[in-house]
Amino acid sequence: MWLLIAIGCGGTRSTAVSAPPLPEQRATNVILLIGDGMGLAQITAGMYRNGNRLHLESFEVVGLHKTYAADNLVTDSAAGATAFACGVKTYNGAIGVNVDTMAVTTLLEEAEARGMATGLAATSTIVHATPAAFVAHVAHRHMYEDIAEWFLRNEVDCFVGGGWKYFAERQKDQRNLIDELEQKGYVVGSWRTHRFADMPLDASANMAFFTAQDDPPRKLDGRDDYLIDAATRLPRFLKQRSDKGFFLMIEGSQIDWGGHAVDAAYIVSEMIEFDEAIGRALAFAKEDGHTLVVVTADHETGGFSINPGSTQDTIVAGFSSFYDADHKRGAHTAAMVPVFAWGPGAELFRGIYENTAIHDKIRQALGWQ
Ligand SMILES: [Zn+2]
C-alpha cells in the first residue's frame, strides 16, 4: 500500500544543519511514547505526587524540541504528530499530509514496507489525531471514519484504543470495519466482553482491541490499566511478529485533556499512569538490548504551573492559557517540550531541535537511508 502514497514536494521536510554523528549501535526496535500535552510542569506535578519518583528519571539522554506548526506557533496534536510521523511541518489539523494536503509516508508505513511489525496504543480513540498521524492521510483530524478506513489499508500488526463506533457504527457508509478487519485475519477484542489484560495474544495473527465505543474514560473515572498492559505486552507480541524488528507508538492521550479541563488531579493521574507505561517499555528495552525508547510530547497544554503554596502532596495549580475563559478551558501553549531517550541511538536526541527531527533521528537510529 505504501508505494501508492505520493511524497509531497510542497512540504518543509527538515534537513540536518550539519551531519549528525552516527549512532554507536543501530536500533532494531523503536518504542515511541507520546504524552499528549505533557510539558515540564505536567511531568513535575506527576513526579511529586508519585512520591518524588518517575521512571523518566532513569533515561540517560534528555533534549528539547520546538513544537510549532507550519501555520501557527501553537501546534495542535495533528500537526505535532505528523511532524513526528512524517518529518514535515504542516498545518494544524493535518493528519499525515503536508501543507498542500499531499500524503507523506509515515514512520509506521516505512517500517511496514521494510518488513517490520508495527503497533499503536492510546488512551483516546485509535482514530484520534496522534495515533491517526502514523497510519492515515487525511486533510483534517475530525475525519474519524475516513481515518478508520486507513486501518484496513495499512495493516498495523496490533492496535489498542477507543473508537469502536468509527469502525462499526458508521454514519458515512454501511461498512462494518470490524468485520472487514476479521476478514483480513485480525483477532478483534473489545471492552464489551473482557479487559485487554485478559485477551490472549497469538503472534500468528494481527490483533485489534477496542477499549471503548468512543473516548475511553478518565483514569479518575476508573479506566483500567490497558495502556500499561499494552506497554508490557505489545513489545513482546511485536517481537514475535517479525525478525526485522518493530515500531510501536504508545500515547498517553489524556494528559492533554486534563490541561484542557484545567484540572490538576486529572493531569497528575494521567501522567502517573503514562509514566508506568514508560517504565514497562523501558524494562522491555533493558532486557532486549536492541530497542530505542523515545518519550516526548507534542506540546504543552494549559499553561500549567505549580504555584506557591504547593507541597509534594498538594499541587496548587495555575493555568495561564485559556481559549474559553467563560467555560474554563485551557489551550495549548508554544513552550518547548522535553525528549527522553534510552537505548541504541539515544545520544542522537541530545540538544535542542525541531519536532520534525524526532522523525529524522528515529530513522537514523534504525540505520535507514
Ligand atoms: Zn489538546
Short mmCIF file of C-alpha atoms and ligand atoms in Angstrom, two decimals:
data_model
loop_
_atom_site.label_atom_id
_atom_site.label_comp_id
_atom_site.label_asym_id
_atom_site.label_seq_id
_atom_site.Cartn_x
_atom_site.Cartn_y
_atom_site.Cartn_z
CA MET A 1 0.00 0.00 0.00
CA TRP A 2 2.68 2.44 0.97
CA LEU A 3 4.13 2.52 -2.55
CA LEU A 4 0.98 4.26 -3.76
CA ILE A 5 1.48 7.16 -1.41
CA ALA A 6 2.87 10.25 -3.06
CA ILE A 7 5.66 12.05 -1.31
CA GLY A 8 4.57 15.66 -1.34
CA CYS A 9 7.04 18.20 -2.67
CA GLY A 10 5.45 21.25 -1.11
CA GLY A 11 6.23 20.38 2.50
CA THR A 12 9.01 21.68 4.65
CA ARG A 13 10.83 18.44 5.36
CA SER A 14 13.56 19.27 7.80
CA THR A 15 17.18 18.90 6.83
CA ALA A 16 20.09 18.49 9.18
CA VAL A 17 22.22 21.59 9.58
CA SER A 18 25.36 19.50 9.87
CA ALA A 19 25.91 15.77 9.52
CA PRO A 20 24.96 14.31 12.90
CA PRO A 21 27.13 11.56 14.36
CA LEU A 22 26.14 8.01 13.55
CA PRO A 23 24.63 6.11 16.45
CA GLU A 24 27.08 3.91 18.30
CA GLN A 25 24.81 0.95 17.74
CA ARG A 26 21.83 0.53 15.44
CA ALA A 27 18.37 0.07 16.97
CA THR A 28 16.29 -2.89 15.78
CA ASN A 29 13.09 -1.82 17.52
CA VAL A 30 11.66 1.59 18.38
CA ILE A 31 9.06 2.37 21.04
CA LEU A 32 7.90 5.99 20.75
CA LEU A 33 5.84 7.15 23.72
CA ILE A 34 3.97 10.44 23.31
CA GLY A 35 2.50 12.21 26.32
CA ASP A 36 -0.07 14.48 24.71
CA GLY A 37 0.12 17.92 26.32
CA MET A 38 2.97 16.78 28.59
CA GLY A 39 5.06 19.83 29.42
CA LEU A 40 7.64 20.08 32.18
CA ALA A 41 5.10 21.16 34.80
CA GLN A 42 2.89 18.15 33.99
CA ILE A 43 5.91 15.86 34.45
CA THR A 44 6.95 17.66 37.63
CA ALA A 45 3.49 17.50 39.19
CA GLY A 46 3.25 13.80 38.36
CA MET A 47 6.68 13.21 39.88
CA TYR A 48 5.95 14.91 43.20
CA ARG A 49 2.52 13.33 43.52
CA ASN A 50 4.12 9.95 42.81
CA GLY A 51 6.42 10.13 45.83
CA ASN A 52 9.05 12.24 44.03
CA ARG A 53 9.89 9.42 41.62
CA LEU A 54 9.26 8.77 37.92
CA HIS A 55 10.60 6.17 35.52
CA LEU A 56 11.52 9.13 33.31
CA GLU A 57 14.38 9.85 35.70
CA SER A 58 16.24 6.74 34.52
CA PHE A 59 16.63 7.96 30.93
CA GLU A 60 20.23 8.67 30.01
CA VAL A 61 19.59 11.35 27.37
CA VAL A 62 17.34 14.43 27.61
CA GLY A 63 16.67 17.02 24.89
CA LEU A 64 14.09 19.64 23.93
CA HIS A 65 12.09 20.15 20.77
CA LYS A 66 10.41 23.13 19.15
CA THR A 67 6.75 22.28 18.77
CA TYR A 68 5.43 24.92 16.35
CA ALA A 69 3.32 24.05 13.30
CA ALA A 70 3.69 25.43 9.76
CA ASP A 71 0.76 27.81 10.16
CA ASN A 72 0.71 28.51 13.88
CA LEU A 73 3.33 28.94 16.60
CA VAL A 74 0.96 26.97 18.85
CA THR A 75 0.61 23.50 17.38
CA ASP A 76 -2.24 21.04 17.75
CA SER A 77 -1.84 17.30 18.16
CA ALA A 78 -2.44 16.60 14.46
CA ALA A 79 0.39 18.79 13.16
CA GLY A 80 2.54 17.73 16.11
CA ALA A 81 2.12 14.01 15.47
CA THR A 82 2.51 14.48 11.71
CA ALA A 83 5.89 16.13 12.41
CA PHE A 84 6.97 13.02 14.34
CA ALA A 85 5.44 10.54 11.90
CA CYS A 86 6.35 12.19 8.59
CA GLY A 87 9.15 14.67 9.32
CA VAL A 88 7.27 17.66 7.92
CA LYS A 89 5.91 20.84 9.49
CA THR A 90 2.28 21.09 8.45
CA TYR A 91 -0.91 22.96 9.33
CA ASN A 92 -2.94 22.42 12.49
CA GLY A 93 -5.50 19.69 11.85
CA ALA A 94 -3.40 17.84 9.23
CA ILE A 95 -3.14 14.06 9.55
CA GLY A 96 -0.16 12.57 7.67
CA VAL A 97 -0.28 15.25 4.96
CA ASN A 98 1.89 18.27 4.20
CA VAL A 99 0.83 21.91 3.83
CA ASP A 100 -0.51 21.09 0.33
CA THR A 101 -2.57 18.18 1.74
CA MET A 102 -0.32 15.70 -0.05
CA ALA A 103 0.21 12.39 1.75
CA VAL A 104 3.68 11.90 3.22
CA THR A 105 4.89 8.39 4.09
CA THR A 106 4.91 7.81 7.87
CA LEU A 107 7.48 6.03 10.01
CA LEU A 108 4.93 3.28 10.60
CA GLU A 109 4.34 2.80 6.86
CA GLU A 110 8.04 2.80 6.18
CA ALA A 111 8.56 0.22 8.94
CA GLU A 112 5.84 -1.98 7.41
CA ALA A 113 7.43 -1.68 3.97
CA ARG A 114 10.72 -2.83 5.47
CA GLY A 115 9.07 -5.93 6.91
CA MET A 116 8.96 -4.70 10.48
CA ALA A 117 6.00 -5.28 12.79
CA THR A 118 4.01 -2.21 13.85
CA GLY A 119 1.69 -1.21 16.67
CA LEU A 120 -0.32 1.67 18.12
CA ALA A 121 -1.91 2.17 21.54
CA ALA A 122 -3.64 5.22 23.00
CA THR A 123 -5.95 6.27 25.83
CA SER A 124 -8.03 8.23 23.29
CA THR A 125 -9.84 6.70 20.35
CA ILE A 126 -7.42 4.98 18.00
CA VAL A 127 -8.55 7.40 15.24
CA HIS A 128 -7.66 10.46 17.35
CA ALA A 129 -5.00 12.82 16.00
CA THR A 130 -1.85 11.32 17.48
CA PRO A 131 -2.27 7.65 16.52
CA ALA A 132 -4.02 8.70 13.29
CA ALA A 133 -0.99 10.65 12.03
CA PHE A 134 1.05 7.43 11.94
CA VAL A 135 -1.43 5.43 9.88
CA ALA A 136 -3.68 7.80 7.91
CA HIS A 137 -3.51 10.60 5.35
CA VAL A 138 -6.49 12.94 5.59
CA ALA A 139 -6.90 16.69 5.33
CA HIS A 140 -8.49 17.13 8.74
CA ARG A 141 -8.26 15.36 12.08
CA HIS A 142 -12.01 15.18 12.58
CA MET A 143 -12.49 12.85 9.58
CA TYR A 144 -12.62 9.95 12.03
CA GLU A 145 -14.47 7.49 9.80
CA ASP A 146 -12.03 8.14 6.96
CA ILE A 147 -9.12 7.65 9.37
CA ALA A 148 -10.63 4.30 10.46
CA GLU A 149 -10.53 3.11 6.84
CA TRP A 150 -6.76 3.55 6.86
CA PHE A 151 -6.53 0.72 9.39
CA LEU A 152 -7.76 -1.55 6.59
CA ARG A 153 -5.22 -0.17 4.13
CA ASN A 154 -2.21 -0.10 6.46
CA GLU A 155 -2.19 -3.43 8.20
CA VAL A 156 -0.88 -2.38 11.59
CA ASP A 157 0.03 -5.60 13.42
CA CYS A 158 -1.70 -4.55 16.61
CA PHE A 159 -3.66 -1.59 17.90
CA VAL A 160 -5.38 -0.82 21.18
CA GLY A 161 -7.64 2.15 21.95
CA GLY A 162 -11.18 3.52 21.88
CA GLY A 163 -13.32 4.43 18.89
CA TRP A 164 -15.35 1.28 18.13
CA LYS A 165 -18.15 3.38 16.65
CA TYR A 166 -15.98 4.76 13.85
CA PHE A 167 -15.44 1.18 12.67
CA ALA A 168 -18.78 -0.46 13.42
CA GLU A 169 -21.46 2.24 13.71
CA ARG A 170 -20.60 4.46 10.79
CA GLN A 171 -22.54 7.47 9.55
CA LYS A 172 -20.94 7.89 6.11
CA ASP A 173 -21.50 4.34 4.82
CA GLN A 174 -22.80 0.93 5.80
CA ARG A 175 -19.38 -0.69 6.07
CA ASN A 176 -18.55 -2.65 9.19
CA LEU A 177 -14.80 -2.29 9.50
CA ILE A 178 -14.69 -4.72 12.43
CA ASP A 179 -15.98 -7.45 10.10
CA GLU A 180 -13.51 -6.32 7.46
CA LEU A 181 -10.62 -6.48 9.93
CA GLU A 182 -11.66 -10.02 10.86
CA GLN A 183 -11.87 -10.96 7.18
CA LYS A 184 -8.29 -9.76 6.87
CA GLY A 185 -7.29 -12.14 9.63
CA TYR A 186 -7.35 -9.82 12.63
CA VAL A 187 -8.29 -11.15 16.03
CA VAL A 188 -10.56 -8.38 17.36
CA GLY A 189 -11.43 -7.97 21.04
CA SER A 190 -13.37 -5.31 22.90
CA TRP A 191 -14.27 -3.91 26.30
CA ARG A 192 -17.76 -5.36 25.83
CA THR A 193 -16.58 -8.83 26.76
CA HIS A 194 -13.22 -8.57 28.53
CA ARG A 195 -10.26 -6.45 29.52
CA PHE A 196 -7.24 -6.13 27.27
CA ALA A 197 -5.17 -7.78 30.02
CA ASP A 198 -7.28 -10.94 29.59
CA MET A 199 -7.08 -11.09 25.80
CA PRO A 200 -4.85 -13.96 24.67
CA LEU A 201 -2.19 -12.70 22.27
CA ASP A 202 -1.40 -15.06 19.42
CA ALA A 203 1.51 -13.76 17.38
CA SER A 204 0.37 -15.71 14.30
CA ALA A 205 -2.39 -13.13 13.65
CA ASN A 206 -2.85 -9.37 13.66
CA MET A 207 -4.68 -8.05 16.71
CA ALA A 208 -7.03 -5.15 17.46
CA PHE A 209 -8.57 -4.35 20.81
CA PHE A 210 -11.20 -1.65 21.32
CA THR A 211 -11.34 -0.21 24.82
CA ALA A 212 -14.47 1.95 24.38
CA GLN A 213 -17.25 2.79 21.95
CA ASP A 214 -15.87 6.33 21.68
CA ASP A 215 -13.39 8.03 24.07
CA PRO A 216 -12.12 5.78 26.88
CA PRO A 217 -12.96 7.11 30.36
CA ARG A 218 -10.58 9.11 32.54
CA LYS A 219 -8.26 7.26 34.88
CA LEU A 220 -10.07 9.14 37.67
CA ASP A 221 -13.33 7.54 36.49
CA GLY A 222 -11.99 4.02 36.60
CA ARG A 223 -10.32 3.37 33.23
CA ASP A 224 -8.45 0.10 33.62
CA ASP A 225 -4.70 -0.28 33.16
CA TYR A 226 -4.84 -1.17 29.48
CA LEU A 227 -2.19 1.35 28.45
CA ILE A 228 0.24 -0.14 30.96
CA ASP A 229 -0.76 -3.62 29.79
CA ALA A 230 -0.18 -2.56 26.18
CA ALA A 231 3.29 -1.22 27.04
CA THR A 232 4.03 -4.54 28.73
CA ARG A 233 2.53 -6.97 26.22
CA LEU A 234 2.81 -5.36 22.79
CA PRO A 235 6.63 -5.21 22.57
CA ARG A 236 6.77 -8.96 23.20
CA PHE A 237 3.95 -9.61 20.74
CA LEU A 238 5.59 -7.46 18.05
CA LYS A 239 8.99 -9.05 18.58
CA GLN A 240 7.41 -12.39 17.71
CA ARG A 241 5.69 -10.93 14.64
CA SER A 242 8.87 -10.12 12.71
CA ASP A 243 12.57 -10.87 12.89
CA LYS A 244 13.21 -7.49 11.26
CA GLY A 245 12.19 -5.51 14.34
CA PHE A 246 9.20 -3.38 15.21
CA PHE A 247 7.88 0.17 15.54
CA LEU A 248 5.41 0.83 18.36
CA MET A 249 3.78 4.16 19.27
CA ILE A 250 2.08 4.48 22.66
CA GLU A 251 0.19 7.63 23.58
CA GLY A 252 -0.82 8.94 26.99
CA SER A 253 -3.64 10.88 25.35
CA GLN A 254 -5.47 12.36 28.30
CA ILE A 255 -2.68 14.35 29.95
CA ASP A 256 -3.76 16.89 27.32
CA TRP A 257 -7.43 16.55 28.24
CA GLY A 258 -6.55 17.30 31.86
CA GLY A 259 -4.89 20.52 30.68
CA HIS A 260 -7.93 21.46 28.61
CA ALA A 261 -10.11 20.78 31.66
CA VAL A 262 -7.74 22.94 33.79
CA ASP A 263 -7.80 20.09 36.30
CA ALA A 264 -4.54 19.26 38.10
CA ALA A 265 -5.85 15.98 39.54
CA TYR A 266 -6.79 14.85 36.02
CA ILE A 267 -3.32 15.77 34.70
CA VAL A 268 -1.50 14.07 37.57
CA SER A 269 -3.47 10.81 37.38
CA GLU A 270 -2.90 10.51 33.62
CA MET A 271 0.77 11.48 33.97
CA ILE A 272 1.47 8.84 36.60
CA GLU A 273 -0.21 6.15 34.51
CA PHE A 274 1.73 7.20 31.43
CA ASP A 275 4.98 7.05 33.40
CA GLU A 276 4.16 3.49 34.46
CA ALA A 277 3.69 2.60 30.79
CA ILE A 278 7.08 4.21 30.12
CA GLY A 279 8.56 2.04 32.86
CA ARG A 280 7.21 -1.12 31.21
CA ALA A 281 8.60 -0.11 27.81
CA LEU A 282 11.94 0.67 29.38
CA ALA A 283 12.02 -2.67 31.19
CA PHE A 284 11.49 -4.44 27.85
CA ALA A 285 14.23 -2.35 26.23
CA LYS A 286 16.72 -3.11 29.00
CA GLU A 287 16.03 -6.82 28.67
CA ASP A 288 16.07 -6.77 24.87
CA GLY A 289 19.15 -4.61 24.30
CA HIS A 290 18.21 -3.61 20.73
CA THR A 291 15.30 -1.29 21.44
CA LEU A 292 15.37 2.50 21.33
CA VAL A 293 12.81 4.12 23.63
CA VAL A 294 11.91 7.75 22.93
CA VAL A 295 9.49 9.68 25.14
CA THR A 296 8.23 13.12 24.24
CA ALA A 297 5.17 15.36 24.00
CA ASP A 298 3.57 17.10 21.04
CA HIS A 299 3.05 20.33 23.01
CA GLU A 300 2.18 21.64 26.47
CA THR A 301 -1.49 22.14 27.38
CA GLY A 302 -2.99 24.70 29.75
CA GLY A 303 -0.01 26.88 30.58
CA PHE A 304 0.04 24.67 33.66
CA SER A 305 2.10 25.88 36.63
CA ILE A 306 2.83 24.61 40.13
CA ASN A 307 2.23 27.68 42.22
CA PRO A 308 3.40 28.93 45.66
CA GLY A 309 1.74 27.04 48.46
CA SER A 310 2.18 23.68 46.69
CA THR A 311 3.68 20.71 48.52
CA GLN A 312 4.69 17.31 47.17
CA ASP A 313 1.26 16.10 48.28
CA THR A 314 -0.86 19.05 47.19
CA ILE A 315 -0.42 20.91 43.93
CA VAL A 316 -1.70 24.49 43.91
CA ALA A 317 -2.26 24.69 40.18
CA GLY A 318 -2.27 27.68 37.87
CA PHE A 319 -3.41 27.71 34.26
CA SER A 320 -2.33 30.70 32.18
CA SER A 321 -3.77 29.59 28.85
CA PHE A 322 -7.46 29.83 28.11
CA TYR A 323 -9.28 29.71 24.82
CA ASP A 324 -12.63 29.83 26.53
CA ALA A 325 -12.31 31.73 29.79
CA ASP A 326 -16.06 31.56 30.43
CA HIS A 327 -16.02 27.79 30.41
CA LYS A 328 -12.55 27.47 31.92
CA ARG A 329 -10.99 25.55 29.05
CA GLY A 330 -7.20 25.51 28.76
CA ALA A 331 -5.43 25.85 25.41
CA HIS A 332 -2.15 24.51 24.06
CA THR A 333 0.98 26.62 24.52
CA ALA A 334 4.12 27.03 22.41
CA ALA A 335 6.76 26.22 25.06
CA MET A 336 9.41 23.71 24.05
CA VAL A 337 8.81 20.20 25.45
CA PRO A 338 11.31 17.59 26.63
CA VAL A 339 12.53 14.46 24.86
CA PHE A 340 13.89 11.45 26.75
CA ALA A 341 15.81 8.66 25.00
CA TRP A 342 17.24 5.30 26.08
CA GLY A 343 18.95 2.56 24.08
CA PRO A 344 20.86 2.32 20.80
CA GLY A 345 20.87 5.73 19.08
CA ALA A 346 19.71 7.56 22.21
CA GLU A 347 22.62 10.03 22.03
CA LEU A 348 21.09 11.48 18.83
CA PHE A 349 18.37 13.02 20.96
CA ARG A 350 20.57 15.39 22.97
CA GLY A 351 20.20 19.13 22.42
CA ILE A 352 17.52 21.42 21.04
CA TYR A 353 15.90 20.73 17.66
CA GLU A 354 12.68 20.89 15.63
CA ASN A 355 9.83 18.44 16.31
CA THR A 356 10.41 17.09 12.78
CA ALA A 357 13.90 15.99 13.88
CA ILE A 358 12.31 13.29 16.07
CA HIS A 359 11.31 11.58 12.80
CA ASP A 360 14.77 12.03 11.29
CA LYS A 361 16.61 10.84 14.40
CA ILE A 362 14.46 7.69 14.70
CA ARG A 363 15.22 6.87 11.06
CA GLN A 364 18.90 7.46 11.70
CA ALA A 365 18.90 5.30 14.83
CA LEU A 366 17.35 2.48 12.76
CA GLY A 367 20.07 2.93 10.13
CA TRP A 368 17.53 3.76 7.43
CA GLN A 369 18.99 5.52 4.40
ZN ZN B 1 -5.17 19.23 23.08
#
